[in-house]
Coordinates of C-alpha atoms in Angstrom, one line a residue:
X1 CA 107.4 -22.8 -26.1
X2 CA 106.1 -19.3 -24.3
X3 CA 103.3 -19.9 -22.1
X4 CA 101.5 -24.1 -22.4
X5 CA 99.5 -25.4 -20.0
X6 CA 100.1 -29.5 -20.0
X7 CA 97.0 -31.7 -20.8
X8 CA 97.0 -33.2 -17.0
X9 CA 96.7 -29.1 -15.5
X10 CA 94.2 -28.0 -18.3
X11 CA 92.0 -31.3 -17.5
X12 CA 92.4 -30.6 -13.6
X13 CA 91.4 -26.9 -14.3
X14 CA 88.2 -27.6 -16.6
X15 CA 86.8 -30.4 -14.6
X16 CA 87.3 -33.0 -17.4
X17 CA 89.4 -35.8 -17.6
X18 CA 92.4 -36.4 -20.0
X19 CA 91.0 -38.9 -21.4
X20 CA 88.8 -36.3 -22.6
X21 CA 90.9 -34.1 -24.0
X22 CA 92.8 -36.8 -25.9
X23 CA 89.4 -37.4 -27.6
X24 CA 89.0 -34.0 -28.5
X25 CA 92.5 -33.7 -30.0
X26 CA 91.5 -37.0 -32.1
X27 CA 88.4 -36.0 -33.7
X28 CA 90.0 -32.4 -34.4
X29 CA 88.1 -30.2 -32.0
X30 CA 90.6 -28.9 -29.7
X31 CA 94.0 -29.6 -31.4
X32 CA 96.8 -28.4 -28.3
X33 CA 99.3 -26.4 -30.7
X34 CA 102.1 -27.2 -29.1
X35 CA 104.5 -30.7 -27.5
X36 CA 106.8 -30.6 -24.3
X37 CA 110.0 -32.2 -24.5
X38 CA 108.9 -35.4 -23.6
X39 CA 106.0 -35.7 -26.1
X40 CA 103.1 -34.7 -23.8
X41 CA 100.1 -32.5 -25.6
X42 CA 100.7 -28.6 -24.7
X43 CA 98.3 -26.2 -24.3
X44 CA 98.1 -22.3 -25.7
X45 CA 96.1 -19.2 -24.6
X46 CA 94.3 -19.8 -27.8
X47 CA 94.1 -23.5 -27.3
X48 CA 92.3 -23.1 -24.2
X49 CA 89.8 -20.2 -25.5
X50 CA 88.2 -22.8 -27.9
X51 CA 88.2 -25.5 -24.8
X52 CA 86.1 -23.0 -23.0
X53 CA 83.8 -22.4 -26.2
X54 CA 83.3 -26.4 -26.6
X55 CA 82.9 -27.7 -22.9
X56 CA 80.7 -24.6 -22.3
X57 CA 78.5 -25.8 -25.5
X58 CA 78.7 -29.2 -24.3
X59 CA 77.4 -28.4 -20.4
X60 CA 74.2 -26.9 -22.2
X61 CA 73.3 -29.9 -24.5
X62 CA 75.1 -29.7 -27.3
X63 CA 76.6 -32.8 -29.9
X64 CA 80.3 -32.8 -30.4
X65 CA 79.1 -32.6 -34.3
X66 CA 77.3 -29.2 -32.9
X67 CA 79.9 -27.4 -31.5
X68 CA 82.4 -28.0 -34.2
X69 CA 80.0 -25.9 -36.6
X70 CA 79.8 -23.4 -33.7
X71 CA 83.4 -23.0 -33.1
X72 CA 84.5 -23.3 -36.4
X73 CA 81.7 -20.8 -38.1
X74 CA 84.1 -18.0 -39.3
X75 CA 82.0 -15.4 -39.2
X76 CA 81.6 -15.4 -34.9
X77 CA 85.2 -14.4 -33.3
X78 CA 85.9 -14.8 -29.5
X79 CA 83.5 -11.9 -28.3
X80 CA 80.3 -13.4 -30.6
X81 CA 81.0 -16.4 -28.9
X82 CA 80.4 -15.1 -25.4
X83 CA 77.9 -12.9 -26.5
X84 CA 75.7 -16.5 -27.3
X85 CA 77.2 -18.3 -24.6
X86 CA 76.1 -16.0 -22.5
X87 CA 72.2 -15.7 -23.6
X88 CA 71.9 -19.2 -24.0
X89 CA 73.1 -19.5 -20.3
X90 CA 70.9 -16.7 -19.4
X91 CA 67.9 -18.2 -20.8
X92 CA 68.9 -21.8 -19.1
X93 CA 68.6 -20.0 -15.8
X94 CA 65.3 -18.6 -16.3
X95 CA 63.6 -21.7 -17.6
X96 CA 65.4 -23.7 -14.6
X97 CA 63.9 -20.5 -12.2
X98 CA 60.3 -20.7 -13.9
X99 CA 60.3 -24.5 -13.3
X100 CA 61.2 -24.4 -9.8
X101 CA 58.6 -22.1 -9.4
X102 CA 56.0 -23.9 -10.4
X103 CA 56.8 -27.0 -8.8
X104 CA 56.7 -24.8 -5.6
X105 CA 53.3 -23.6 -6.6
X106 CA 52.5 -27.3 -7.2
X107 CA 53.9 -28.6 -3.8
X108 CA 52.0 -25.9 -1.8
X109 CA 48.8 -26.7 -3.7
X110 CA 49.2 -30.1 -2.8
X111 CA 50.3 -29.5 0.8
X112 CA 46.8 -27.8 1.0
X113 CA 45.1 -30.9 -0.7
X114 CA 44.8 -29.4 -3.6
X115 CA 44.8 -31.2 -6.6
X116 CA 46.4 -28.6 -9.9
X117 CA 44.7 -29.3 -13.3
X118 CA 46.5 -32.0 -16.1
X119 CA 47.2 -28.5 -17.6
X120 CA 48.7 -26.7 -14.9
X121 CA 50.9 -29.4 -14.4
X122 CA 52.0 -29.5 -18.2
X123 CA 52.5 -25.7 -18.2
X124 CA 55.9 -26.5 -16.3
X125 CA 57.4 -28.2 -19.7
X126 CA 55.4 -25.1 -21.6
X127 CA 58.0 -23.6 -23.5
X128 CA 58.4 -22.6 -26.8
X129 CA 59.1 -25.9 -29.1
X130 CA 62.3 -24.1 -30.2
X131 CA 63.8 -24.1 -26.6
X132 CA 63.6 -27.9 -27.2
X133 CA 64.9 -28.1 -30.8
X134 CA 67.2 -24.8 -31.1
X135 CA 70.2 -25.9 -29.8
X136 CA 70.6 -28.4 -33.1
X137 CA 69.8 -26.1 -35.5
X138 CA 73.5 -24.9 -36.6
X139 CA 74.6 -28.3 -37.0
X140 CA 71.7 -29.4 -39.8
X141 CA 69.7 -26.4 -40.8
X142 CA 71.4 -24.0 -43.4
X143 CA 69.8 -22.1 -46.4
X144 CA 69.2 -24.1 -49.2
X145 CA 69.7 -21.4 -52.1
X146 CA 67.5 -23.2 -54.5
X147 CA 65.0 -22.9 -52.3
X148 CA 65.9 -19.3 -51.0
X149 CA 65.8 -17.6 -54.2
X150 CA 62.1 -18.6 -54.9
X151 CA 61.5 -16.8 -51.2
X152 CA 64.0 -13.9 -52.5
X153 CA 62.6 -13.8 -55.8
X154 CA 59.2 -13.6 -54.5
X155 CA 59.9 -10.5 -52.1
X156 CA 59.9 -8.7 -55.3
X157 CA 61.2 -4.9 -55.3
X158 CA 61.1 -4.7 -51.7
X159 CA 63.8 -3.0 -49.8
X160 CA 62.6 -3.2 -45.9
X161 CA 61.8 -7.1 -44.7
X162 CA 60.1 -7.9 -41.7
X163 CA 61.0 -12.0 -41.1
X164 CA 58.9 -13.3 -38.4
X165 CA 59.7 -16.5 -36.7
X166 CA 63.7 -15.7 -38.0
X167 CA 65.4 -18.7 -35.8
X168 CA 68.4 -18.1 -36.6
X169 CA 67.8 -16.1 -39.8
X170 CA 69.1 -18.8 -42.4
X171 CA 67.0 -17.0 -45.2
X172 CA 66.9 -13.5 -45.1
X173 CA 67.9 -11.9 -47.9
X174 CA 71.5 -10.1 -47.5
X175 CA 70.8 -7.3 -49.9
X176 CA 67.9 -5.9 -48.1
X177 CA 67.0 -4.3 -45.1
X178 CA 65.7 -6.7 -42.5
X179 CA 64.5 -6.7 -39.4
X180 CA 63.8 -9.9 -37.5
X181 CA 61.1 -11.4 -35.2
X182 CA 61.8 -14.2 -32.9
X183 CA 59.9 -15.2 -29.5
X184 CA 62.8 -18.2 -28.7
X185 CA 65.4 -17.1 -26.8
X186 CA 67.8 -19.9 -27.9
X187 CA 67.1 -19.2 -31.8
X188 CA 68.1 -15.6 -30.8
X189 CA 71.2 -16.6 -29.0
X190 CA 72.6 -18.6 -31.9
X191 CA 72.1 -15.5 -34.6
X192 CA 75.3 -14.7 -36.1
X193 CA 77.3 -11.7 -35.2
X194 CA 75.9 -9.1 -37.9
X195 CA 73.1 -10.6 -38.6
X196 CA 69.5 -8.1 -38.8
X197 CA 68.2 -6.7 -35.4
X198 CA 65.9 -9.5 -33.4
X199 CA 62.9 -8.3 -31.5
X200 CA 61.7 -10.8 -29.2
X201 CA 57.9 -10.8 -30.2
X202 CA 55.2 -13.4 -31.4
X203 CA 53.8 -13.7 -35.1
X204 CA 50.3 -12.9 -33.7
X205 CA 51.1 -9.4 -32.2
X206 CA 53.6 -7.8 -34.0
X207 CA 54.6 -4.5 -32.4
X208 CA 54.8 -2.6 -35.6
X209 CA 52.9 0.2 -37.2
X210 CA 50.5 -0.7 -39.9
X211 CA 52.7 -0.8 -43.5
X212 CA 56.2 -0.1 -41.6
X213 CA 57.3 -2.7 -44.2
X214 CA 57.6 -3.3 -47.6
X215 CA 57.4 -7.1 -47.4
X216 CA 56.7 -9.4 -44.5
X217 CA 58.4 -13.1 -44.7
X218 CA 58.1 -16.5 -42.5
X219 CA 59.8 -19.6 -43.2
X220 CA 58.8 -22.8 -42.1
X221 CA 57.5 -21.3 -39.0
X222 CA 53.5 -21.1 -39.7
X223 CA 52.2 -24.7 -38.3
X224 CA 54.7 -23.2 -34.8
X225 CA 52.1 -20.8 -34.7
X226 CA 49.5 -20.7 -31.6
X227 CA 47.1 -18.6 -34.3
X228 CA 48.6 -18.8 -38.0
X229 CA 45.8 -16.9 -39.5
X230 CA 45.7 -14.4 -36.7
X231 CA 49.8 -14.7 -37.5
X232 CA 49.3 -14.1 -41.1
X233 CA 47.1 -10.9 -41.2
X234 CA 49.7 -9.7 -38.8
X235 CA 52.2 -9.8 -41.5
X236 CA 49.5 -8.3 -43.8
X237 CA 48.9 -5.3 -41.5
X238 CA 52.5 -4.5 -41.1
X239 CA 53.4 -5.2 -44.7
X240 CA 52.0 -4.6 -48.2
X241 CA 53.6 -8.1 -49.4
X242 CA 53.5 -11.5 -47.9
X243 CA 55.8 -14.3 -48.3
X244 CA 55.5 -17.5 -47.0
X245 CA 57.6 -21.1 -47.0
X246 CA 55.0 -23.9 -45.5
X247 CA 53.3 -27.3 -46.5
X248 CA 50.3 -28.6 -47.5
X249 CA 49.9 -31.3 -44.8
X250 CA 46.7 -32.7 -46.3
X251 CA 46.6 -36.4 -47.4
X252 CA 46.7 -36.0 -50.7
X253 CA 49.9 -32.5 -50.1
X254 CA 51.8 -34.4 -47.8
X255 CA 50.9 -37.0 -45.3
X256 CA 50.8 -39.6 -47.9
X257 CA 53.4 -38.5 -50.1
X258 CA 56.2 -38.7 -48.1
X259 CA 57.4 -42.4 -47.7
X260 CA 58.7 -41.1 -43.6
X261 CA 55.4 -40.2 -42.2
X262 CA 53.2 -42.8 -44.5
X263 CA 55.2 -45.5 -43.5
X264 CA 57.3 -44.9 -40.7
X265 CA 55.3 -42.0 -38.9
X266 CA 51.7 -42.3 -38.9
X267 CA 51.9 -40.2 -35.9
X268 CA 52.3 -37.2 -38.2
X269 CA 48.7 -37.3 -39.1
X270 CA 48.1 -36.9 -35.6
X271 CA 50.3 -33.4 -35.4
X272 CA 48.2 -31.8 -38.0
X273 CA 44.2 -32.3 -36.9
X274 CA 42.4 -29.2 -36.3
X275 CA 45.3 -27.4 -38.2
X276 CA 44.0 -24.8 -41.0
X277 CA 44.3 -26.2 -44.3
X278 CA 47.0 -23.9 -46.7
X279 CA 43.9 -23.1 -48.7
X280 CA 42.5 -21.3 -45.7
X281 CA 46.0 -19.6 -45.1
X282 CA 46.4 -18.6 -48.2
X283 CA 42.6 -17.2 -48.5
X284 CA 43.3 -15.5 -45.3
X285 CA 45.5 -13.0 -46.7
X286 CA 44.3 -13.2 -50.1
X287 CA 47.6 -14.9 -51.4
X288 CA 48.5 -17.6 -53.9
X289 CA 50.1 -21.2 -53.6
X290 CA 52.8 -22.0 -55.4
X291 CA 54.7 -25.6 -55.5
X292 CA 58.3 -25.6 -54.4
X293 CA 60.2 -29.0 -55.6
X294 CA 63.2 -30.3 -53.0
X295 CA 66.4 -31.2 -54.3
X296 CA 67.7 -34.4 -53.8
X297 CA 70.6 -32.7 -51.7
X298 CA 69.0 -30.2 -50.2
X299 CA 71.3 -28.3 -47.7
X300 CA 68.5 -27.2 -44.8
X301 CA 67.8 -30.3 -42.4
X302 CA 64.0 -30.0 -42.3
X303 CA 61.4 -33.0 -42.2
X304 CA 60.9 -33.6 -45.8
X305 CA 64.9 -33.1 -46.9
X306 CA 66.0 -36.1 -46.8
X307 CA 63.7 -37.9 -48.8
X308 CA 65.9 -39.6 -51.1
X309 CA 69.1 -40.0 -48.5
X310 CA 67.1 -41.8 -46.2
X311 CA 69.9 -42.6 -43.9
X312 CA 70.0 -39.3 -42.2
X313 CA 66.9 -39.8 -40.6
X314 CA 69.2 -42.5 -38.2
X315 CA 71.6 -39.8 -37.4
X316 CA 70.4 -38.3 -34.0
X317 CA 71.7 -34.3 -34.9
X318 CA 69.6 -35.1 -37.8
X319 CA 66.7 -35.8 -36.1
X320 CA 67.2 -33.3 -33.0
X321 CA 66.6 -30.3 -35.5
X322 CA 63.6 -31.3 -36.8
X323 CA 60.0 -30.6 -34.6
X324 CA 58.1 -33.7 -35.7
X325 CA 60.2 -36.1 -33.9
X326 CA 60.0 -34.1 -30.7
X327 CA 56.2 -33.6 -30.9
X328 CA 55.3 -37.3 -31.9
X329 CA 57.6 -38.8 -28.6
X330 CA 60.3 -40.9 -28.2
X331 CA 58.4 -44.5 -28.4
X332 CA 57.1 -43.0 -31.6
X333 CA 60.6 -42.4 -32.9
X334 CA 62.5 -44.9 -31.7
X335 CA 59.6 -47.3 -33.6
X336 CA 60.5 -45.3 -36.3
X337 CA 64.1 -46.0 -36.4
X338 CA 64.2 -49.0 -36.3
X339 CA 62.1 -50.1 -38.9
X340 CA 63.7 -47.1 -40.8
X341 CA 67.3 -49.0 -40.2
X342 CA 66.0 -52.7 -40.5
X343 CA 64.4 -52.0 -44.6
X344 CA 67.6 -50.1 -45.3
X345 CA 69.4 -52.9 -44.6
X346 CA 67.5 -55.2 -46.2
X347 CA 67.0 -53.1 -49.5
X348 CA 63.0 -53.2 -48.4
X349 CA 62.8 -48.7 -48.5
X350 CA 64.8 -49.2 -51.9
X351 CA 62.2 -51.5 -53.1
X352 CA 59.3 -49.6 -52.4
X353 CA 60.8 -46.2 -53.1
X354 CA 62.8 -47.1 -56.1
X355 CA 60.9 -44.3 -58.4
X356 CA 62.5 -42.0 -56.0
X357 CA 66.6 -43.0 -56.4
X358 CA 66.6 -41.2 -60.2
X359 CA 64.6 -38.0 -59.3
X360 CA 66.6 -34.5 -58.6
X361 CA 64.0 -33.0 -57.2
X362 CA 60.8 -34.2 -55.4
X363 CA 57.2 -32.4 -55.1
X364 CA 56.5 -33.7 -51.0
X365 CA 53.7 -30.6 -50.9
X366 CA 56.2 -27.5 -50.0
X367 CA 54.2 -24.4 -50.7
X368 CA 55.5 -21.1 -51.4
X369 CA 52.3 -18.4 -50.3
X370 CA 52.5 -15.1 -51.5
X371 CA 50.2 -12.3 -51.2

C-alpha cells in the first residue's frame, strides 16, 4: 500500500475524532484511497492534504456544503488553497487583535468611571458586512450568465474594466482587462487563483487617475456602500462608462413585490429608509435604468433569486450568503422561517403566489444603471 496513515493515527494527529472522519468518508468529502488488510479506512499523502483543506475551512466557520465547493473548485490546486487559507487566517487574527483592543480600551475607560458611547461600544462588531457573510459566498453565489451578459453587453466596446466592490469577482467579464476593487478581506481571500488583480480600496475613494478606465462596473454592491453617490461619481471620474447591477427598493420596485420581504420580512423596509432612491443614483451619474427580469433558476444566491423555489430560503448556506438576513437579526429570521416552512407545508405560499409557479422569469425591481 506505500505510505497510509490508519483512521485512528490521522484522527489522533488532526485533533478530531473517528467518528469524524467516518462521516466525512460518508458524505464524500475526504474519501481515504486506500484499505488495510483487515478492512480499516487508510490514509494517503493526498488523502490527508484535502483533510487539512477541510478541517482548516471548518475551524474558520465554514458549512461542510462550503468546503466541498472549495475543495472541489478545479480551478484552485494545493498552493491556491494555502494561499486563501492563509489570508482568511490572517485576517481572523487581526479582527480577533482589533477586538481585544477595544475591549481593553473599554475596560480602562470603565476602570476610570468612564462611561464609552452606545457607538463606541458597537464599533467593536464594526466590520465590513462581508466579513460576516463572505465565508458563504462560494457555496450559493455564482454568475448567473443570463444576467451577466446584460452587465457584459452593457460594458460596450470597452477593453479596461475597473469592478468595484468585486467579492469574489463572479461577474467580470473574462475577455477583458480587469482590474478589481475590494475593501473585504475575506471576499479577497476566496478569489480564484487567476482571477484580475484586487486592490484593497473603498467605492468612495478610488485610488485611480481620472479616466484610467474604459468602463467602471459594481454588482450588487451599491446599497453596501457608506456613500453610493459619492461611490458612483467615483466610478465616473475614473471611467468614461458606468455599469451598474442594483434594485429599486421602493414600494412599488421591490418591497412590495417580492412575496419574502412583503410577507415574511417587513423588516426589509426598515433596511432601506434614508437610502437614495435608484432615480437619484442614476441622476447622479447621468445614467439610465433598465429592468432586468430573474429566471426562475437563477444560478447566483442573492435575496430576490429564489422567488419561485421558495424552499431555499429554509436552507441555512442559503441564507448565510445573503446580507438581508444578517442586517434584519436572528429573531427577525428565525420569525421568518418559520412561517416560511409552516405555509409551504400547508400549500398557504402556493395559494397566494400561484401566478408565480408558471412564470420563467420574474420583474422583483433588479435595475441595470448605465451611464
Amino acid at each position: 500500500m506505500g505510505e497510509h496513515l490508519t483512521v485512528g493515527r490521522v484522527a489522533e494527529l488532526a485533533g478530531v475524532s473517528v467518528r469524524t472522519l467516518h462521516h466525512y468518508d460518508e458524505i464524500g468529502l475526504v474519501r481515504p484511497s486506500e484499505r488495510t488488510a483487515s478492512g480499516y479506512r487508510a490514509y494517503a499523502a493526498g488523502d490527508v492534504e484535502r483533510l487539512r483543506e477541510v478541517l482548516a475551512y471548518r475551524r474558520l466557520g465554514f458549512g461542510l456544503r462550503e468546503i466541498a465547493a472549495l475543495v472541489d473548485d478545479p480551478a484552485t490546486d494545493a498552493v491556491a488553497h494555502l494561499h486563501r487559507l492563509r489570508g482568511l487566517l490572517l485576517d481572523q487574527r487581526d479582527r480577533a487583535g482589533a477586538m481585544v483592543t477595544a475591549i481593553d480600551n473599554e475596560l480602562e475607560a470603565r476602570a476610570m468611571g468612564i462611561r464609552t458611547s452606545p457607538e463606541d461600544q458597537l464599533k467593536v462588531f464594526g466590520a465590513q458586512l462581508y466579513e460576516t457573510i463572505g465565508s458563504a459566498y462560494p457555496a450559493t453565489r455564482r454568475t448567473e450568465p443570463r444576467i451577466a451578459a446584460r452587465v457584459w453587453e452593457a460594458l460596450g466596446d470597452a477593453r479596461t474594466v475597473l469592478n468595484v466592490g468585486a467579492g469574489t469577482g463572479n461577474y467580470e467579464p473574462p475577455d477583458r482587462e480587469v482590474t478589481a476593487v475590494e475593501p473585504s478581506a475575506v471576499m479577497r481571500a476566496q478569489r480564484p487563483a487567476g482571477a484580475a488583480p484586487c486592490v484593497a480600496a473603498r467605492a468612495e475613494r478610488l485610488p485611480f487617475a481620472d479616466q484610467s478606465f474604459d468602463a467602471a462596473m459594481a454588482f450588487s454592491t451599491v446599497h453596501h456602500w457608506h456613500d453610493p453617490i459619492a461611490g458612483l461619481r467615483e466610478m465616473r471620474r475614473v471611467a468614461r462608462r458606468v455599469v451598474v447591477f442594483t434594485h429599486d427598493a421602493s414600494a412599488t420596485g421591490w418591497l412590495h413585490r417580492f412575496w419574502l420581504s412583503r410577507d415574511y420580512l417587513p423588516e426589509v423596509a426598515g433596511l432601506v429608509t434614508g437610502r437614495p432612491p435608484v432615480e437619484r443614483l442614476a441622476d447622479a451619474v447621468g445614467g439610465r435604468l433598465e429592468p432586468v427580469l430573474i429566471p426562475w433558476d437563477c444560478a447566483d444566491g442573492f435575496f430576490e433569486a429564489y422567488w419561485r423555489r421558495p424552499e431555499a430560503y429554509l436552507e441555512e448556506e442559503v441564507r448565510r450568503a445573503m446580507s438581508v438576513w444578517i442586517r434584519v437579526g436572528p429573531q427577525a429570521e428565525q420569525r421568518a422561517v418559520d412561517r416560511l416552512r409552516a405555509d409551504l407545508s400547508s400549500g398557504r405560499w402556493a395559494e397566494r403566489n400561484r401566478e408565480l409557479l408558471a412564470l420563467d422569469a420574474a420583474e422583483l425591481g433588479l435595475r441595470l444603471l448605465v451611464a
